[in-house]
Amino acid sequence: MVEDSEIWPSEELFKRFQNGQEEAAEILFTRYMLRITALARVKLAVHLQQQTDPEDISMSVWKSFFAGTQAGRFSISRSGDLWKLLVGITLRKVYRESRRQLSDMRSINQERTIDSSSNMQKSLSSREPSAEESLALIDTMEIVCKQFSPIQQKIFEQRLQGIQIAIIADSLQKSERTIRRQLETIKRLLTNYLD
């Protein structure tokens, strides 16, 4: 009986790649390439994409993933771990590239006129995310939110909906001070995850 490689779970593919099966690497690449590229596109500021293509970042992610896996730096134990690992590598690459470009001697802002900058802001505010970008953002938010306690998840969801702190405190029967403290913790967790 021939195994159908398309239905292998990610942890099985990871183990097969660790054991030297190149076919597993190809399947992993095919399965996750679009999602990684979409995530890089969502996270990399549009004005930085003029100098760095999100596909370049995703290729760098794969290079790091394959090299790290072969060197034994990564391990996968359950479903979802592979995607978390790929998201982590992608976010590190995006933020490293963003810092590099922003600290570069030739400032990106100096290369533009004020008019083109304001036009860019207008186009950003009117641009709808693609389906891939939306899915990548949802996946990332699910991973980040798993770090939150149940009360933090409720606070975060309500705050994302634009609900005021006083109303959140009322609905959860907590003090506004408690809600503010929890929001600071959430902010710290998000910052640590994204750095």
XYZ file of N, CA, C and O in Angstrom, residues 17-147:
524
model
N 11.906 14.442 7.421
C 12.962 15.325 6.926
C 14.215 15.203 7.794
O 15.330 15.160 7.277
N 14.039 15.138 9.115
C 15.182 14.956 10.015
C 15.960 13.692 9.666
O 17.173 13.647 9.809
N 15.224 12.672 9.203
C 15.855 11.400 8.851
C 16.389 11.381 7.423
O 16.763 10.323 6.917
N 16.385 12.534 6.760
C 17.015 12.645 5.454
C 16.122 12.438 4.249
O 16.615 12.339 3.128
N 14.806 12.386 4.427
C 13.906 12.200 3.291
C 13.609 13.560 2.645
O 12.857 14.363 3.184
N 14.200 13.786 1.496
C 14.041 15.061 0.787
C 12.590 15.307 0.368
O 12.150 16.447 0.286
N 11.858 14.232 0.095
C 10.452 14.372 -0.298
C 9.668 15.095 0.803
O 8.805 15.927 0.512
N 9.988 14.824 2.058
C 9.300 15.475 3.179
C 9.576 16.974 3.178
O 8.680 17.780 3.443
N 10.808 17.366 2.852
C 11.150 18.789 2.782
C 10.335 19.485 1.693
O 9.829 20.594 1.901
N 10.196 18.833 0.561
C 9.411 19.416 -0.541
C 7.945 19.584 -0.146
O 7.318 20.601 -0.467
N 7.403 18.588 0.551
C 5.996 18.664 0.964
C 5.809 19.784 1.985
O 4.853 20.560 1.901
N 6.723 19.889 2.955
C 6.644 20.958 3.945
C 6.702 22.320 3.269
O 5.906 23.216 3.581
N 7.630 22.462 2.334
C 7.783 23.726 1.611
C 6.483 24.080 0.881
O 5.985 25.200 0.986
N 5.932 23.124 0.154
C 4.694 23.354 -0.598
C 3.529 23.679 0.331
O 2.729 24.568 0.057
N 3.453 22.974 1.441
C 2.336 23.129 2.364
C 2.334 24.492 3.062
O 1.281 25.062 3.320
N 3.513 25.023 3.369
C 3.588 26.226 4.204
C 4.114 27.480 3.509
O 4.074 28.562 4.092
N 4.600 27.372 2.299
C 5.237 28.521 1.636
C 4.305 29.728 1.520
O 4.680 30.850 1.858
N 3.099 29.514 1.027
C 2.178 30.645 0.847
C 1.826 31.304 2.176
O 1.740 32.532 2.274
N 1.620 30.489 3.208
C 1.257 31.034 4.518
C 2.401 31.856 5.102
O 2.170 32.925 5.691
N 3.625 31.380 4.952
C 4.779 32.114 5.479
C 4.961 33.428 4.727
O 5.198 34.475 5.323
N 4.822 33.381 3.415
C 4.959 34.596 2.608
C 3.869 35.607 2.976
O 4.138 36.802 3.101
N 2.645 35.128 3.163
C 1.546 36.016 3.553
C 1.810 36.637 4.917
O 1.572 37.840 5.119
N 2.317 35.852 5.840
C 2.648 36.380 7.165
C 3.737 37.443 7.064
O 3.627 38.517 7.674
N 4.771 37.180 6.290
C 5.849 38.158 6.100
C 5.294 39.431 5.472
O 5.661 40.544 5.872
N 4.393 39.286 4.510
C 3.802 40.453 3.842
C 2.977 41.283 4.828
O 3.013 42.512 4.814
N 2.221 40.606 5.700
C 1.389 41.315 6.676
C 2.261 42.054 7.684
O 1.965 43.184 8.066
N 3.342 41.435 8.113
C 4.172 41.990 9.176
C 5.189 43.012 8.690
O 5.605 43.871 9.462
N 5.604 42.931 7.446
C 6.597 43.870 6.916
C 5.872 45.116 6.412
O 4.991 45.030 5.556
N 6.229 46.254 6.955
C 5.578 47.502 6.574
C 5.654 47.701 5.059
O 6.656 47.367 4.435
N 4.588 48.237 4.496
C 4.489 48.393 3.045
C 5.651 49.211 2.495
O 6.234 48.854 1.474
N 6.026 50.286 3.176
C 7.117 51.119 2.648
C 8.459 50.388 2.707
O 9.362 50.707 1.963
N 8.582 49.356 3.561
C 9.814 48.565 3.592
C 9.814 47.488 2.505
O 10.868 47.002 2.112
N 8.618 47.140 2.013
C 8.521 46.120 0.970
C 9.084 46.608 -0.358
O 9.326 45.816 -1.258
N 9.303 47.925 -0.482
C 9.902 48.446 -1.706
C 11.356 48.003 -1.832
O 11.883 47.919 -2.927
N 11.986 47.720 -0.689
C 13.379 47.300 -0.715
C 13.560 45.816 -0.378
O 14.592 45.238 -0.688
N 12.590 45.216 0.287
C 12.673 43.805 0.656
C 11.375 43.118 0.276
O 10.311 43.479 0.773
N 11.454 42.132 -0.573
C 10.287 41.368 -0.984
C 9.944 40.350 0.098
O 10.833 39.647 0.584
N 8.675 40.258 0.521
C 8.284 39.259 1.506
C 8.672 37.827 1.099
O 8.953 36.993 1.961
N 8.735 37.555 -0.202
C 9.156 36.230 -0.651
C 10.625 35.978 -0.333
O 11.013 34.852 -0.057
N 11.443 37.040 -0.344
C 12.846 36.891 0.052
C 12.941 36.492 1.524
O 13.766 35.662 1.904
N 12.089 37.104 2.331
C 12.075 36.757 3.758
C 11.637 35.311 3.941
O 12.245 34.556 4.703
N 10.592 34.895 3.221
C 10.126 33.515 3.380
C 11.184 32.518 2.923
O 11.363 31.460 3.539
N 11.935 32.837 1.887
C 13.018 31.942 1.460
C 14.107 31.875 2.532
O 14.679 30.810 2.792
N 14.377 32.990 3.183
C 15.346 33.010 4.272
C 14.843 32.176 5.459
O 15.623 31.503 6.132
N 13.537 32.223 5.688
C 12.930 31.396 6.749
C 13.193 29.924 6.458
O 13.614 29.167 7.338
N 12.945 29.517 5.211
C 13.153 28.108 4.847
C 14.612 27.715 4.988
O 14.928 26.621 5.465
N 15.503 28.607 4.576
C 16.930 28.303 4.700
C 17.284 28.068 6.171
O 17.962 27.096 6.507
N 16.818 28.955 7.059
C 17.085 28.808 8.492
C 16.425 27.555 9.054
O 17.018 26.840 9.873
N 15.193 27.292 8.623
C 14.472 26.118 9.129
C 15.187 24.832 8.728
O 15.425 23.955 9.573
N 15.522 24.710 7.456
C 16.163 23.476 6.994
C 17.541 23.300 7.635
O 17.888 22.213 8.088
N 18.324 24.375 7.704
C 19.656 24.284 8.316
C 19.541 23.963 9.806
O 20.276 23.109 10.328
N 18.613 24.633 10.485
C 18.424 24.400 11.923
C 17.934 22.998 12.230
O 18.353 22.376 13.212
N 17.052 22.487 11.382
C 16.532 21.133 11.581
C 17.639 20.110 11.380
O 17.803 19.185 12.181
N 18.421 20.281 10.331
C 19.519 19.343 10.075
C 20.582 19.406 11.163
O 21.224 18.406 11.461
N 20.738 20.576 11.794
C 21.720 20.724 12.872
C 21.163 20.269 14.218
O 21.865 20.275 15.215
N 19.866 19.896 14.236
C 19.253 19.400 15.464
C 18.823 20.483 16.440
O 18.582 20.207 17.615
N 18.678 21.737 15.977
C 18.287 22.835 16.861
C 16.781 22.893 17.114
O 16.351 23.551 18.059
N 15.988 22.251 16.273
C 14.538 22.311 16.411
C 13.980 20.935 16.746
O 14.510 19.917 16.304
N 12.886 20.949 17.498
C 12.177 19.692 17.752
C 10.675 19.970 17.719
O 10.216 21.037 18.107
N 9.939 18.998 17.232
C 8.486 19.088 17.100
C 7.903 17.899 17.858
O 8.298 16.762 17.619
N 6.965 18.174 18.763
C 6.405 17.052 19.517
C 4.914 16.856 19.287
O 4.399 15.772 19.501
N 4.209 17.893 18.853
C 2.763 17.726 18.654
C 2.269 18.605 17.507
O 2.983 19.490 17.044
N 1.048 18.335 17.116
C 0.434 19.075 16.022
C 0.402 20.570 16.359
O 0.079 20.952 17.475
N 0.754 21.388 15.405
C 0.755 22.838 15.596
C 2.119 23.402 15.931
O 2.371 24.594 15.753
N 3.025 22.553 16.454
C 4.363 23.037 16.825
C 5.153 23.526 15.613
O 5.897 24.498 15.710
N 5.001 22.846 14.485
C 5.752 23.239 13.299
C 5.337 24.634 12.846
O 6.180 25.483 12.551
N 4.041 24.887 12.795
C 3.570 26.212 12.380
C 4.049 27.276 13.364
O 4.487 28.355 12.963
N 4.012 26.989 14.668
C 4.506 27.946 15.662
C 5.984 28.255 15.421
O 6.410 29.405 15.501
N 6.751 27.221 15.144
C 8.176 27.399 14.866
C 8.388 28.276 13.637
O 9.173 29.227 13.656
N 7.664 27.978 12.551
C 7.799 28.760 11.318
C 7.364 30.212 11.517
O 7.990 31.132 10.989
N 6.307 30.425 12.297
C 5.857 31.796 12.593
C 6.940 32.527 13.374
O 7.272 33.677 13.071
N 7.519 31.863 14.368
C 8.567 32.486 15.160
C 9.767 32.890 14.320
O 10.287 34.004 14.444
N 10.202 31.987 13.449
C 11.341 32.298 12.574
C 10.983 33.456 11.647
O 11.780 34.386 11.448
N 9.781 33.427 11.079
C 9.348 34.482 10.156
C 9.320 35.838 10.845
O 9.829 36.831 10.310
N 8.727 35.889 12.037
C 8.633 37.162 12.748
C 10.023 37.706 13.099
O 10.271 38.903 12.954
N 10.922 36.837 13.516
C 12.285 37.294 13.812
C 12.951 37.874 12.561
O 13.607 38.913 12.612
N 12.758 37.200 11.426
C 13.359 37.682 10.175
C 12.762 39.037 9.772
O 13.488 39.945 9.358
N 11.439 39.160 9.887
C 10.774 40.412 9.517
C 11.263 41.554 10.401
O 11.612 42.633 9.914
N 11.295 41.329 11.722
C 11.691 42.411 12.625
C 13.169 42.748 12.488
O 13.543 43.910 12.585
N 13.987 41.762 12.232
C 15.414 42.024 12.014
C 15.594 42.865 10.743
O 16.352 43.831 10.723
N 14.879 42.494 9.679
C 14.971 43.242 8.428
C 14.423 44.663 8.592
O 15.004 45.623 8.079
N 13.330 44.804 9.327
C 12.762 46.132 9.572
C 13.747 47.012 10.327
O 13.969 48.176 9.961
N 14.355 46.460 11.386
C 15.341 47.231 12.149
C 16.536 47.600 11.275
O 17.043 48.721 11.342
N 16.979 46.660 10.445
C 18.124 46.925 9.578
C 17.829 48.083 8.633
O 18.625 49.008 8.487
N 16.659 48.024 8.009
C 16.325 49.081 7.048
C 16.129 50.427 7.724
O 16.544 51.457 7.204
N 15.474 50.407 8.891
C 15.191 51.674 9.565
C 16.436 52.306 10.166
O 16.492 53.514 10.356
N 17.431 51.503 10.487
C 18.652 52.065 11.066
C 19.727 52.309 10.018
O 20.803 52.817 10.339
N 19.423 51.950 8.784
C 20.382 52.132 7.696
C 20.725 53.618 7.560
O 19.901 54.494 7.811
N 21.959 53.887 7.171
C 22.400 55.272 7.053
C 21.520 56.080 6.109
O 21.211 57.222 6.363
N 21.118 55.502 5.013
C 20.245 56.237 4.087
C 18.803 55.975 4.495
O 18.237 54.943 4.233
N 18.224 56.918 5.174
C 16.883 56.782 5.699
C 15.876 56.651 4.565
O 15.904 57.384 3.589
N 14.973 55.704 4.722
C 13.923 55.507 3.715
C 13.061 56.758 3.609
O 12.624 57.147 2.536
N 12.859 57.422 4.750
C 12.026 58.628 4.734
C 12.655 59.747 3.919
O 11.951 60.568 3.348
N 13.980 59.804 3.843
C 14.637 60.839 3.060
C 14.511 60.582 1.570
O 14.695 61.478 0.767
N 14.210 59.351 1.189
C 14.087 59.020 -0.229
C 12.728 59.396 -0.801
O 12.494 59.269 -1.978
N 11.828 59.827 0.061
C 10.481 60.155 -0.398
C 10.178 61.626 -0.155
O 10.677 62.227 0.778
N 9.309 62.147 -0.943
C 8.833 63.503 -0.694
C 7.660 63.426 0.257
O 7.057 62.366 0.449
N 7.298 64.548 0.834
C 6.164 64.566 1.769
C 4.887 64.152 1.059
O 4.065 63.434 1.613
N 4.698 64.575 -0.187
C 3.488 64.223 -0.928
C 3.362 62.714 -1.101
O 2.289 62.154 -0.907
N 4.437 62.053 -1.483
C 4.331 60.616 -1.705
C 4.077 59.890 -0.395
O 3.407 58.874 -0.361
N 4.593 60.436 0.714
C 4.355 59.829 2.022
C 2.883 59.922 2.395
O 2.289 58.966 2.873
N 2.265 61.083 2.168
C 0.851 61.206 2.513
C -0.009 60.364 1.571
O -1.021 59.818 1.988
N 0.392 60.232 0.307
C -0.336 59.358 -0.613
C -0.246 57.902 -0.167
O -1.210 57.154 -0.271
N 0.923 57.533 0.339
C 1.094 56.164 0.806
C 0.167 55.906 1.992
O -0.469 54.864 2.073
N 0.061 56.863 2.913
C -0.807 56.679 4.069
C -2.260 56.532 3.627
O -2.993 55.714 4.166
N -2.676 57.294 2.637
C -4.050 57.185 2.130
C -4.290 55.809 1.529
O -5.320 55.189 1.754
N -3.322 55.308 0.758
C -3.515 53.999 0.138
C -3.491 52.890 1.173
O -4.197 51.899 1.037
N -2.699 53.057 2.232
C -2.675 52.046 3.290
C -4.006 51.965 4.014
O -4.477 50.882 4.342
N -4.603 53.125 4.291
C -5.844 53.114 5.049
C -7.011 52.591 4.222
O -7.986 52.104 4.773
N -6.923 52.641 2.886
C -8.023 52.159 2.056
C -7.816 50.724 1.574
O -8.713 50.134 1.006
N -6.631 50.161 1.811
C -6.299 48.830 1.313
C -6.900 47.744 2.195
O -6.717 47.728 3.398
N -7.613 46.826 1.601
C -8.161 45.675 2.310
C -7.138 44.550 2.283
O -6.505 44.322 1.256
N -6.962 43.826 3.396
C -6.009 42.704 3.367
C -6.536 41.577 2.478
O -7.745 41.376 2.359
N -5.593 40.855 1.869
C -5.984 39.708 1.053
C -6.430 38.575 1.970
O -6.215 38.615 3.183
N -7.023 37.546 1.392
C -7.458 36.388 2.171
C -6.270 35.724 2.849
O -6.344 35.328 4.015
N -5.135 35.611 2.130
C -3.937 34.995 2.709
C -3.414 35.812 3.879
O -3.021 35.265 4.907
N -3.399 37.141 3.735
C -2.939 38.005 4.817
C -3.846 37.869 6.030
O -3.370 37.790 7.162
N -5.136 37.820 5.798
C -6.079 37.671 6.901
C -5.887 36.348 7.623
O -5.879 36.295 8.852
N -5.708 35.266 6.861
C -5.484 33.956 7.474
C -4.193 33.923 8.276
O -4.146 33.379 9.382
N -3.152 34.515 7.728
C -1.864 34.541 8.437
C -1.987 35.325 9.736
O -1.457 34.906 10.774
N -2.695 36.443 9.692
C -2.883 37.246 10.894
C -3.704 36.486 11.932
O -3.372 36.482 13.119
N -4.743 35.808 11.487
C -5.568 35.016 12.406
C -4.739 33.918 13.048
O -4.795 33.712 14.268
N -3.943 33.210 12.251
C -3.076 32.155 12.792
C -2.124 32.717 13.837
O -1.929 32.136 14.904
N -1.516 33.855 13.523
C -0.568 34.472 14.453
C -1.272 34.873 15.742
O -0.762 34.621 16.838
N -2.439 35.486 15.625
C -3.171 35.915 16.819
C -3.593 34.714 17.672
O -3.567 34.782 18.898
N -3.969 33.607 17.039
C -4.322 32.407 17.803
C -3.132 31.915 18.608
O -3.264 31.530 19.769
N -1.962 31.922 17.993
C -0.749 31.475 18.686
C -0.441 32.397 19.854
O -0.148 31.948 20.964
N -0.522 33.707 19.621
C -0.213 34.669 20.675
C -1.226 34.564 21.812
O -0.858 34.549 22.986
N -2.501 34.435 21.468
C -3.552 34.418 22.493
C -3.487 33.178 23.380
O -3.983 33.191 24.508
N -2.862 32.111 22.918
C -2.717 30.914 23.755
C -1.828 31.181 24.959
O -1.871 30.444 25.930
N -1.024 32.253 24.898
C -0.181 32.631 26.040
C -0.995 33.325 27.133
O -0.543 33.421 28.261
